Coordinates of C-alpha atoms in Angstrom, one line a residue:
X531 CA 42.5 -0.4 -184.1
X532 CA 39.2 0.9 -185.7
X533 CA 37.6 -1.9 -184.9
X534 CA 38.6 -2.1 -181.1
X535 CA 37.3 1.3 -180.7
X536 CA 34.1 1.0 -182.2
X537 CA 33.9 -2.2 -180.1
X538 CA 34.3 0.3 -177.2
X539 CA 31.8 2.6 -177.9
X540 CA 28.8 -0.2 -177.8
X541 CA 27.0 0.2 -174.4
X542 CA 28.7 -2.4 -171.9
X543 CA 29.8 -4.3 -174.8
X544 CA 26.2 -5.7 -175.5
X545 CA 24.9 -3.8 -178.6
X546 CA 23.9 -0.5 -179.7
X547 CA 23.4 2.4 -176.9
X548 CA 20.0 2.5 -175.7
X549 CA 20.2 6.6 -175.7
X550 CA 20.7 6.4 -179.6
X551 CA 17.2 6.9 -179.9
X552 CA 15.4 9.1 -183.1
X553 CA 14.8 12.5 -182.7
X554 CA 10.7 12.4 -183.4
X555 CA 10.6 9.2 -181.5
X556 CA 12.5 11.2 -178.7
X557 CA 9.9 14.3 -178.8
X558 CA 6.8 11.5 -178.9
X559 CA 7.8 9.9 -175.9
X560 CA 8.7 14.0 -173.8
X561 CA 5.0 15.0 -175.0
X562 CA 3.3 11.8 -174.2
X563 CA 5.1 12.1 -170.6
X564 CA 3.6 15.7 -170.2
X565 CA 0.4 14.7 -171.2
X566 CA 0.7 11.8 -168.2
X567 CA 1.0 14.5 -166.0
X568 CA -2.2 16.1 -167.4
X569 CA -4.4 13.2 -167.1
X570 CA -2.3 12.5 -163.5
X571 CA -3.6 16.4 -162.6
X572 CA -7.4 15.8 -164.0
X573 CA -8.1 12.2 -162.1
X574 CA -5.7 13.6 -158.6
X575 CA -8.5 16.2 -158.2
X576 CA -11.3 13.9 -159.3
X577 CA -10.4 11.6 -156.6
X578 CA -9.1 14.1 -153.9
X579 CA -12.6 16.0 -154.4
X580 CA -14.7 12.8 -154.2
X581 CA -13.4 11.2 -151.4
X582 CA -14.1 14.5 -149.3
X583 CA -17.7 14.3 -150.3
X584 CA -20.1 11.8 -147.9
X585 CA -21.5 10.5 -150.8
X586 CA -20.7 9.6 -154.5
X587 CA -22.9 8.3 -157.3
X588 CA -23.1 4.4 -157.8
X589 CA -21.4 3.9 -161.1
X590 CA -23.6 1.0 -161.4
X591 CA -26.6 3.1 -160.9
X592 CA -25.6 6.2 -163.7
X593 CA -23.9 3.9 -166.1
X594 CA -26.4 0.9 -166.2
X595 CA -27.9 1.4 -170.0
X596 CA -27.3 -0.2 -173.3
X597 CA -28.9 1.0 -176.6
X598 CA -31.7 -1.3 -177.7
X599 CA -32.6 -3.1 -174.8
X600 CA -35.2 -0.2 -173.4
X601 CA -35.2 -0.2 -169.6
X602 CA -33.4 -3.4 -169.0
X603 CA -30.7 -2.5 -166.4
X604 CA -27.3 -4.1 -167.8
X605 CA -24.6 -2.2 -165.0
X606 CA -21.0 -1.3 -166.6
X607 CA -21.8 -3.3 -169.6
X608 CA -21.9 -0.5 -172.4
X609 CA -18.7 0.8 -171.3
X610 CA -16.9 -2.8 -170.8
X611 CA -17.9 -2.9 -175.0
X612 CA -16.7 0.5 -175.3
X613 CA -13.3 -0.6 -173.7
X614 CA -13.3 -3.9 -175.6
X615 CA -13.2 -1.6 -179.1
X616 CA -10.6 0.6 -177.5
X617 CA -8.7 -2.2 -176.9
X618 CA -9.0 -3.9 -180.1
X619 CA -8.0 -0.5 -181.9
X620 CA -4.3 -1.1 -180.1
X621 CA -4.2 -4.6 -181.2
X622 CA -4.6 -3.6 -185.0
X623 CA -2.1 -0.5 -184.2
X624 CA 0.4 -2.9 -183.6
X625 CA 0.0 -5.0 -186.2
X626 CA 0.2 -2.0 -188.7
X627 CA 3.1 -0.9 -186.8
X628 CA 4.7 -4.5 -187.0
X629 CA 3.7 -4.4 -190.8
X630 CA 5.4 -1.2 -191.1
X631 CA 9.1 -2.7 -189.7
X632 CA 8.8 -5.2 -192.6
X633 CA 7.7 -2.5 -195.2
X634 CA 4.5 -4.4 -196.1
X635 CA 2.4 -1.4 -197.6
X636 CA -0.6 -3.2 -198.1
X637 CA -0.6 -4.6 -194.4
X638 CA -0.2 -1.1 -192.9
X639 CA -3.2 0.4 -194.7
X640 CA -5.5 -2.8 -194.0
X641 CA -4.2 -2.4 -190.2
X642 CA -4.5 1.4 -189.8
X643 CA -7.8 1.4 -191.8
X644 CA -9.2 -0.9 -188.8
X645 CA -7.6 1.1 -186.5
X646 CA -9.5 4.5 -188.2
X647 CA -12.6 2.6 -187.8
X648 CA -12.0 1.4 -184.5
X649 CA -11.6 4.8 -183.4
X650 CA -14.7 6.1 -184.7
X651 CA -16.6 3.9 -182.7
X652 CA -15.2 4.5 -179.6
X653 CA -16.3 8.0 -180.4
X654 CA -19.8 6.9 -181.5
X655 CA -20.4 4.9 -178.6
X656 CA -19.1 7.6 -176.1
X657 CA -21.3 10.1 -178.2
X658 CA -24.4 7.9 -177.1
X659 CA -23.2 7.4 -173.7
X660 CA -23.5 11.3 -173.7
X661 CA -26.5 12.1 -175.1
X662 CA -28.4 9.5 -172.8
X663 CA -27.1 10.8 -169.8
X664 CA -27.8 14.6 -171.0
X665 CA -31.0 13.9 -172.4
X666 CA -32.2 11.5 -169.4
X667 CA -35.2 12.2 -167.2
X668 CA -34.6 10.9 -164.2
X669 CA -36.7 11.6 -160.7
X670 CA -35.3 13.6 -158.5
X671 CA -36.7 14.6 -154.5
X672 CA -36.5 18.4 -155.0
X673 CA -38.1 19.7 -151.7
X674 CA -41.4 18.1 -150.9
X675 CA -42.2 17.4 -154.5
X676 CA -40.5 15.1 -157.3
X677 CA -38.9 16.7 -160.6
X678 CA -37.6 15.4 -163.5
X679 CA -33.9 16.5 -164.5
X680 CA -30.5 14.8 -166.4
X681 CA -27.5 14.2 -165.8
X682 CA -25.6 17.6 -166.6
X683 CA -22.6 19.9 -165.3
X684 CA -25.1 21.8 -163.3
X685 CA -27.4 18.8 -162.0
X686 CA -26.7 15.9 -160.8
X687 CA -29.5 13.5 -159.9
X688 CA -27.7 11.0 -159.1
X689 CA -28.1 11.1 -154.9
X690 CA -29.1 8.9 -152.2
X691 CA -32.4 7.0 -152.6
X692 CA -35.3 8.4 -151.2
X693 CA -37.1 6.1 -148.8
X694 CA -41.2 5.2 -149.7
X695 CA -42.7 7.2 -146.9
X696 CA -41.1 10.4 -147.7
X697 CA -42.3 9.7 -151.3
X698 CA -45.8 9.3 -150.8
X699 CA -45.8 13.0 -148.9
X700 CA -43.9 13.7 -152.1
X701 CA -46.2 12.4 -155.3
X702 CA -48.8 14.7 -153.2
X703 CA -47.3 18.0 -154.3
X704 CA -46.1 16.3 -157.6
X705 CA -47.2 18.2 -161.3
X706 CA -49.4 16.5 -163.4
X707 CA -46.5 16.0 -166.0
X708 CA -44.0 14.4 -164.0
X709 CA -47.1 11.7 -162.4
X710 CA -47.2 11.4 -165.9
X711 CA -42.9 10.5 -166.5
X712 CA -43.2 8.3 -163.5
X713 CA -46.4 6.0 -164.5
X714 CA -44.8 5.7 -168.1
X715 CA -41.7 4.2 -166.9
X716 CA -43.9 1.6 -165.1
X717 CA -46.5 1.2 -167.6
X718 CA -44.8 0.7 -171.2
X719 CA -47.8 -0.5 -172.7
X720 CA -49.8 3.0 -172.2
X721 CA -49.1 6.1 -174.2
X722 CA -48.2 9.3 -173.8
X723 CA -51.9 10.9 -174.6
X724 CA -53.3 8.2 -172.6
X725 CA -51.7 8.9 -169.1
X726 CA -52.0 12.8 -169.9
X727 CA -55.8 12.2 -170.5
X728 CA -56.0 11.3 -166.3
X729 CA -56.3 12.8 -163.3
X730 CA -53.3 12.8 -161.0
X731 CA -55.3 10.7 -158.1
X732 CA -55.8 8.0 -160.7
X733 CA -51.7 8.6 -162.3
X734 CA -51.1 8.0 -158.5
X735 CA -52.8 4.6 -157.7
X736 CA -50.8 3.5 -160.6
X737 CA -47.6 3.7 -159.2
X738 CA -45.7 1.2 -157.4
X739 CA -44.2 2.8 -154.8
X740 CA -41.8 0.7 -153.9
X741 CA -40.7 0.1 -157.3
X742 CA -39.9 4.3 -158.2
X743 CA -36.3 5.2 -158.2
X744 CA -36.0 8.6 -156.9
X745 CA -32.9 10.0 -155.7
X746 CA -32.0 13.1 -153.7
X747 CA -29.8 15.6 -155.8
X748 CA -26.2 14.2 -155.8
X749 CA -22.7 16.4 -155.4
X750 CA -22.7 19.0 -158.7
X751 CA -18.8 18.0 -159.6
X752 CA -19.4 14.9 -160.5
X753 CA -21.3 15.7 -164.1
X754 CA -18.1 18.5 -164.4
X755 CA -15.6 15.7 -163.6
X756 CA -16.8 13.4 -165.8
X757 CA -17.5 15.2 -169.0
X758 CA -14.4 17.2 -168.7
X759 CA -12.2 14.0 -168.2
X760 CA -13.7 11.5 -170.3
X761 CA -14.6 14.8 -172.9
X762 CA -10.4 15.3 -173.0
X763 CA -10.0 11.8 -173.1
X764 CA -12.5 11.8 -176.5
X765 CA -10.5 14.8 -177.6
X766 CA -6.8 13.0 -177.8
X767 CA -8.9 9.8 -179.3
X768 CA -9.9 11.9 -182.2
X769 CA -6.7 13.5 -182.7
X770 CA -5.2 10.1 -183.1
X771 CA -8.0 9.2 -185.6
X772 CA -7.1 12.2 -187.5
X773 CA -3.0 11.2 -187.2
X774 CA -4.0 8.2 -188.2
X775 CA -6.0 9.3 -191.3
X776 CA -3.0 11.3 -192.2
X777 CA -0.6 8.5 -191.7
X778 CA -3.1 6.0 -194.1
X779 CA -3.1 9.1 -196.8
X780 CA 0.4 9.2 -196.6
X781 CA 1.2 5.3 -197.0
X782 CA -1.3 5.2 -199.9
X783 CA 0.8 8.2 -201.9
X784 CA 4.1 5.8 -201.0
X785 CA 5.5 8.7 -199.3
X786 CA 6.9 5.9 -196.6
X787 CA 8.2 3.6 -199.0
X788 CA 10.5 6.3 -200.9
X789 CA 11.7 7.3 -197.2
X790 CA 12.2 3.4 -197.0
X791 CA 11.2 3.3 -193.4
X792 CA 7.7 3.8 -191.6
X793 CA 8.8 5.1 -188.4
X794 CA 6.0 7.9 -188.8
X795 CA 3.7 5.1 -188.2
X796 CA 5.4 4.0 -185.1
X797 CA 5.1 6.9 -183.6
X798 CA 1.3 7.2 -184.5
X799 CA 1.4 3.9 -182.8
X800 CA 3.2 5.3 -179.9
X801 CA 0.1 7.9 -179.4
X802 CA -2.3 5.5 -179.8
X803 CA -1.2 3.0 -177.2
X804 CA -1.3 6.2 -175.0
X805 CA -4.9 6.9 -175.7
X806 CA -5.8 3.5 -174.9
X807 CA -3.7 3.2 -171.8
X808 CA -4.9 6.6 -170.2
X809 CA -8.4 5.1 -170.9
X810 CA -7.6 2.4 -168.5
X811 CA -7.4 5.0 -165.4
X812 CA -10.4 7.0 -166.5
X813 CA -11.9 3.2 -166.6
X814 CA -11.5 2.4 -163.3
X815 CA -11.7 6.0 -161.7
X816 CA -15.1 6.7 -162.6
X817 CA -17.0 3.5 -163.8
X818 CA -15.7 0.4 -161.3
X819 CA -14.5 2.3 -158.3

């Protein structure tokens, strides 16, 4: 009789109930849904405020560097590498996850350790990604003269192209420092003190015209859109470093194996995969569409 009705309790007869689920498993998966819906919130407005604007910067235009190669324009490739990392940080995840369900110590701290460091340079890379765009001088039409600004929250430079006759009026009114910007990104081999040392007529017959990227000033919410999203998006990736630091500290002091499971780990892994997954989105909402 025991055994009929324990027979009768499995879930149609095929196994254990997929309901009987761990509590901190359970709690993972309700805050990992909320913070869907936070991401869901951030990228609904990024999209419902960019598609009312007339224009939107070129993703291969802004994100078209790559450290070490100077000014060699390499569109989307910097960020298809930082992917690529992101991506391999979840493969390693779940092998220290799949190490962890055969309670192979050594495995889980050679695969979280990868993981740690996988992590890091996601966050190195998006640091550089950063500071080139904040530190940037690009030329900007501001009036009837050119400027040099970066890509910030409050300035966006990133508008439409001016065309070559309105520049030409332009480089008339232009300072002597910024002449001095523009011939320097078309003459490498010159210095600084060099180009200073001229006058602007002769900084001016030096430029190609036709060969000088200036933009209009582009719609303001796009610098706040992006640092804010892809700056949360950095946040939760370093929270899951410092889980996963916590969970390789923990594994070392055998705290797992005298629990006899390493379901902690799991659920580290269940963050993780989250990161990576919400990275996808931010991937294609701002860099390929």
């Amino acid at each position: 009789m025991a055994t009929a009705a324990a027979t009768r309790t499995n879930w149609r007869g095929g196994g254990r109930s997929p309901f009987n689920v761990e509590y901190g498993k359970l709690m993972m998966w309700y805050f990992l849904m909320s913070d869907a819906f936070t991401f869901g919130a951030f990228l609904i407005a990024y999209g419902t405020i960019r598609f009312s604007q007339n224009f939107w910067p070129n993703p291969n235009d802004v994100f078209n560097a790559f450290p070490g190669t100077g000014h060699a324009s390499l569109p989307l490739a910097f960020v298809s590498l930082m992917t690529f990392i992101l991506i391999l940080s979840s493969v390693t995840m779940v092998l220290a996850v799949h190490e962890g369900h055969h309670n192979n110590k050594k495995g889980v701290v050679k695969w979280l350790a990868w993981t740690i460091v996988g992590g890091f340079a996601f966050l190195a890379c998006q640091a550089w990604e950063w500071t080139h765009l904040l530190t940037g001088d690009y030329a900007v039409l501001n009036g009837n003269t050119i400027d040099i600004m970066a890509q910030t929250t409050a300035s966006n430079p990133w508008g439409p192209r001016v065309e070559a006759a309105q520049l030409n009026s332009a480089l008339q009114n232009t300072s002597h420092d910024v002449l001095v910007t523009l011939v320097s990104g078309q003459h490498h081999d010159l210095g600084h003190a060099q180009l200073a040392a001229m006058s602007d007529e002769k900084l001016r017959s030096m430029l190609n015209v036709a060969e000088l990227h200036v933009r209009e000033q582009g719609p303001k919410a796009f610098g706040s859109f992006f640092y804010g999203i892809t700056g949360f998006h950095g946040f939760h990736v370093f929270s899951g470093v410092m889980i996963n630091i916590a969970m390789l500290i923990m594994t070392q002091r055998n705290v797992f194996e005298k629990r006899g499971h390493y379901l902690m780990i799991e659920k580290a892994g269940l963050y993780w995969h989250f990161v990576d997954l919400v990275w996808v989105f931010v991937f294609l909402c701002f860099y390929l569409i």
